[in-house]
Structures are given as C-alpha cells and as structure tokens.
Coordinates of C-alpha atoms in Angstrom, one line a residue:
Chain A
X1 CA 9.4 32.4 145.7
X2 CA 7.1 34.3 148.3
X3 CA 4.6 31.3 148.7
X4 CA 1.8 33.3 147.1
X5 CA 0.5 31.7 143.8
X6 CA -1.4 33.6 141.2
X7 CA -3.1 32.1 138.1
X8 CA -3.1 32.6 135.3
X9 CA 0.2 34.5 134.6
X10 CA -1.2 36.1 131.3
X11 CA -4.6 36.7 130.2
X12 CA -5.7 38.1 126.6
X13 CA -9.4 38.8 126.1
X14 CA -11.5 41.0 124.4
X15 CA -13.4 44.2 125.5
X16 CA -16.8 43.3 127.1
X17 CA -15.4 40.0 128.4
X18 CA -15.4 38.6 132.0
X19 CA -12.4 37.0 133.6
X20 CA -11.5 35.4 136.9
X21 CA -8.1 35.8 138.4
X22 CA -7.2 33.6 141.4
X23 CA -4.8 33.8 144.1
X24 CA -3.7 31.2 146.9
X25 CA -2.0 33.0 149.9
X26 CA 1.2 31.7 151.7
X27 CA 0.4 28.7 153.9
X28 CA -1.0 30.3 157.4
X29 CA -1.9 33.7 156.0
X30 CA -5.4 34.7 156.8
X31 CA -5.5 38.2 154.7
X32 CA -5.4 38.5 151.0
X33 CA -5.0 41.8 149.1
X34 CA -5.6 42.5 145.8
X35 CA -3.7 45.3 143.8
X36 CA -3.7 46.7 140.1
X37 CA -0.4 48.0 138.6
X38 CA -0.7 50.0 135.2
X39 CA 2.0 51.3 133.3
X40 CA 3.8 54.1 134.9
X41 CA 1.5 53.8 138.0
X42 CA 1.8 52.6 141.4
X43 CA 0.3 49.9 143.1
X44 CA -3.5 50.8 143.5
X45 CA -5.2 49.0 146.1
X46 CA -8.5 47.2 145.1
X47 CA -9.7 45.2 148.1
X48 CA -8.5 43.1 151.1
X49 CA -10.2 40.1 152.7
X50 CA -9.4 38.6 156.1
X51 CA -10.6 34.9 156.9
X52 CA -13.1 35.1 154.5
X53 CA -14.7 38.6 155.1
X54 CA -14.2 41.8 153.4
X55 CA -12.0 44.0 155.6
X56 CA -10.9 47.1 153.4
X57 CA -12.1 48.6 150.1
X58 CA -10.0 50.6 148.0
X59 CA -10.5 52.2 144.2
X60 CA -12.2 49.2 143.0
X61 CA -14.7 49.6 140.3
X62 CA -18.2 48.4 140.4
X63 CA -17.6 46.0 137.3
X64 CA -14.9 44.1 139.7
X65 CA -15.7 42.0 142.5
X66 CA -13.8 39.6 144.8
X67 CA -14.2 37.1 147.1
X68 CA -12.3 34.7 149.9
X69 CA -13.3 31.2 150.1
X70 CA -13.2 29.0 153.1
X71 CA -9.8 27.4 152.2
X72 CA -8.6 31.1 151.9
X73 CA -8.0 31.1 148.2
X74 CA -9.2 34.4 146.7
X75 CA -10.6 35.4 143.3
X76 CA -11.0 38.6 141.6
X77 CA -13.6 38.7 139.0
X78 CA -13.5 41.6 136.3
X79 CA -16.6 42.0 134.0
X80 CA -17.5 44.3 131.1
X81 CA -13.8 44.5 130.5
X82 CA -12.5 47.9 128.9
X83 CA -9.2 48.6 127.2
X84 CA -8.2 50.7 130.4
X85 CA -8.4 47.5 132.4
X86 CA -5.2 46.2 130.8
X87 CA -2.8 46.1 133.7
X88 CA -0.8 43.8 136.0
X89 CA -2.9 42.6 138.8
X90 CA -1.0 41.4 142.0
X91 CA -2.4 39.6 144.9
X92 CA -0.3 39.6 148.1
X93 CA -1.0 37.8 151.5
X94 CA 0.1 38.6 155.0
X95 CA -1.0 36.8 158.6
X96 CA -3.6 39.7 158.8
X97 CA -2.9 40.5 162.5
X98 CA -2.3 44.0 164.0
X99 CA 1.5 43.5 164.8
X100 CA 2.1 41.7 161.4
X101 CA 1.1 43.2 158.0
X102 CA 4.3 42.4 156.1
X103 CA 2.7 41.6 152.3
X104 CA 4.2 39.0 150.3
X105 CA 3.2 39.3 146.7
X106 CA 2.3 36.9 144.0
X107 CA 4.2 37.3 140.5
X108 CA 1.1 38.8 139.1
X109 CA -1.4 38.3 136.5
X110 CA -0.9 40.1 133.2
X111 CA -4.4 41.1 131.8
X112 CA -4.4 42.5 128.1
X113 CA -7.7 43.5 127.0
X114 CA -7.9 44.0 123.1
Chain B
X1 CA -8.1 57.9 153.5
X2 CA -4.3 57.8 153.9
X3 CA -2.5 59.9 151.5
X4 CA 1.3 59.0 150.6
X5 CA 3.5 61.2 148.7
X6 CA 6.7 59.8 147.5
X7 CA 9.8 61.8 146.2
X8 CA 11.7 62.2 143.8
X9 CA 9.8 59.9 141.2
X10 CA 13.1 59.1 139.2
X11 CA 16.5 59.2 140.8
X12 CA 20.1 58.5 139.1
X13 CA 23.1 58.0 140.8
X14 CA 26.6 56.9 140.0
X15 CA 27.7 53.5 141.5
X16 CA 28.9 53.7 145.1
X17 CA 27.0 56.9 145.7
X18 CA 24.3 56.9 148.3
X19 CA 20.5 57.4 147.2
X20 CA 17.7 58.7 149.3
X21 CA 14.0 58.4 148.7
X22 CA 11.3 60.2 151.0
X23 CA 7.8 59.6 151.8
X24 CA 5.1 61.6 153.8
X25 CA 2.0 60.2 154.9
X26 CA -1.3 61.9 156.2
X27 CA -2.9 59.7 159.0
X28 CA -1.0 60.2 162.4
X29 CA -2.5 56.8 163.5
X30 CA -0.3 55.0 160.8
X31 CA 1.8 52.7 162.6
X32 CA 3.9 50.5 160.1
X33 CA 6.2 51.8 157.2
X34 CA 7.6 49.1 154.7
X35 CA 9.7 49.6 151.8
X36 CA 9.3 47.4 148.7
X37 CA 11.5 46.8 145.8
X38 CA 10.2 46.0 142.3
X39 CA 12.7 44.9 139.6
X40 CA 11.3 45.0 135.9
X41 CA 8.6 42.6 135.3
X42 CA 8.9 41.1 138.8
X43 CA 6.9 41.2 141.9
X44 CA 7.3 43.8 144.6
X45 CA 9.5 42.5 147.6
X46 CA 9.8 43.6 150.9
X47 CA 13.3 44.9 151.6
X48 CA 12.9 46.8 155.1
X49 CA 10.1 48.1 157.3
X50 CA 9.8 50.0 160.4
X51 CA 7.2 50.6 163.1
X52 CA 6.2 53.7 164.9
X53 CA 8.0 53.1 167.9
X54 CA 11.4 53.1 166.4
X55 CA 13.2 55.9 164.7
X56 CA 15.8 54.1 162.6
X57 CA 16.5 50.6 161.3
X58 CA 19.4 49.3 159.4
X59 CA 19.9 46.3 157.3
X60 CA 23.6 46.3 155.7
X61 CA 23.5 48.8 153.0
X62 CA 19.8 49.8 153.6
X63 CA 18.5 52.1 156.2
X64 CA 15.1 53.7 157.0
X65 CA 14.5 56.7 159.1
X66 CA 11.0 57.7 160.5
X67 CA 9.9 61.1 162.0
X68 CA 6.5 60.4 163.5
X69 CA 6.0 64.2 164.3
X70 CA 6.4 65.4 160.9
X71 CA 5.0 62.4 159.3
X72 CA 7.7 61.4 157.1
X73 CA 10.1 58.6 156.4
X74 CA 12.9 57.9 154.2
X75 CA 14.8 55.1 152.7
X76 CA 18.6 55.3 152.4
X77 CA 20.8 53.1 150.3
X78 CA 24.6 53.5 150.5
X79 CA 27.4 52.3 148.3
X80 CA 24.9 51.8 145.5
X81 CA 25.5 49.0 143.0
X82 CA 24.0 48.6 139.7
X83 CA 21.8 45.6 141.0
X84 CA 20.0 48.3 143.1
X85 CA 18.4 49.7 140.0
X86 CA 14.6 49.1 140.6
X87 CA 11.4 50.9 141.3
X88 CA 11.1 51.5 144.9
X89 CA 7.7 51.9 146.8
X90 CA 7.0 53.3 150.3
X91 CA 4.0 52.1 152.0
X92 CA 2.0 53.1 155.1
X93 CA -0.3 50.8 157.1
X94 CA -3.3 52.2 158.7
X95 CA -5.0 50.4 161.3
X96 CA -8.5 50.9 162.9
X97 CA -11.7 51.4 160.5
X98 CA -9.4 52.2 157.6
X99 CA -7.3 48.8 157.7
X100 CA -5.1 48.9 154.6
X101 CA -1.7 49.3 153.3
X102 CA -1.3 52.2 151.1
X103 CA 1.6 52.6 148.6
X104 CA 3.4 55.7 147.3
X105 CA 3.8 56.0 143.4
X106 CA 7.2 54.7 143.2
X107 CA 10.9 56.1 142.4
X108 CA 12.6 54.5 139.7
X109 CA 16.2 54.2 140.9
X110 CA 18.9 53.9 138.1
X111 CA 22.3 53.2 139.3
X112 CA 25.1 53.9 136.6
X113 CA 28.2 51.7 136.5

C-alpha cells in the first residue's frame, strides 16, 4: 500500500457526462500529480499541485480541471466526456521539495465512457 | 518541454539472462531519474532512482547508470526471474519553471521460464 488513496476504483458513465475523481495524498506529502494512462500508452502528465497551488501543467484538456484543497486532497473533474477519455487515471503524491520528488502512486480510477 | 525517449518498447529474455532498458532526455538541467515498474492492472511502483551527481546506483539485481554528458540513463536487471515481467517506465524530473516528472513510454519486459 502506497498510502495514496484514490476513489472510486471504477467509474462507468456516458458520453457528455461529468465525473469527479478524488485523491488523498500520503500523510505529509504536499504535492499531488495527476496522470492519464490509456491502452498501450505511457503515463501522460496532466497537472500538478503543491500545497494548494497549481505548479505545473501538462497535456490537460480544457474540459478537464483539477484543484487541491486545504486538507491537501485533490479532485480531477472531467466534463463533456468523450469515448476517448476512457483510461486509467492515476494520482501520485510526493513531498514536493527539490531534493525529494519520489512519487507514490494510488491504485488508479478506471474510467469507462460508453 | 522535456522529451524522454525509451527503448526498446518490448524486450523478451530467458530466465537468468540480463535485461537493459535505455532512456534519453533533452533537458540538461534535469537532475533526478527514477525507474518505475508496473505489473498488469497495478499501480506504478518506484524500484530505483538516481540523482545527477551520481553515475551509478545498485540495489541487489537492479542497477541504474547515468551519463549526464550524453543525457542518457539505463536500467540493468541481472539474473532475471519470471516475476520481473512487467512494464518498466523511466522518468526525468525537471525543476525550475518546468517543474514536473516526465515519463518514457514504457518497456514491456517478458521473462520466459
């Protein structure tokens, strides 16, 4: 167990809908990363938060948004869902300091858009 | 932004043989290089990492080497076992204004008994 909690584990929804994925980082970690993993694809970086503030942005679509709350948990919101958004979404956390960027991943949320 | 190339995309070896996976990166300011192992249906897990001030690091059957001048680093697995079969990802950490961890596309390693 990495200490990173993601909910839900599975999500099945329809095109055009909106979903929210939740992540609780390891105790003491200030940084949260979101990654998307599609079939035969690597880990595509979406966005990173550090202590409540956006720190880095990757290839995140405009239909997607995220935030990190004062208690450091994070949510990834996916709207106007398309079939191509079906993927495994991972959250990872780290202390977030320059000398310690070891990422610990949650078990992921498998999103299926039908 | 950082560009990470990983080769090969698939690798098949016989049990007991060695396996080598290589990654190249573009940002000379990158300073942290972890390797993750992902078994089917599971989360990626950190197996070894190296910082830019070190040329080599070893942990039992796993080792990582870094050539900062050439901007490439490699994962070496010796005496491979069937349980080593998984997808391996290299990653590169870029600090400064582009603060993020960029992953390679992964290598599917199959160890045949």
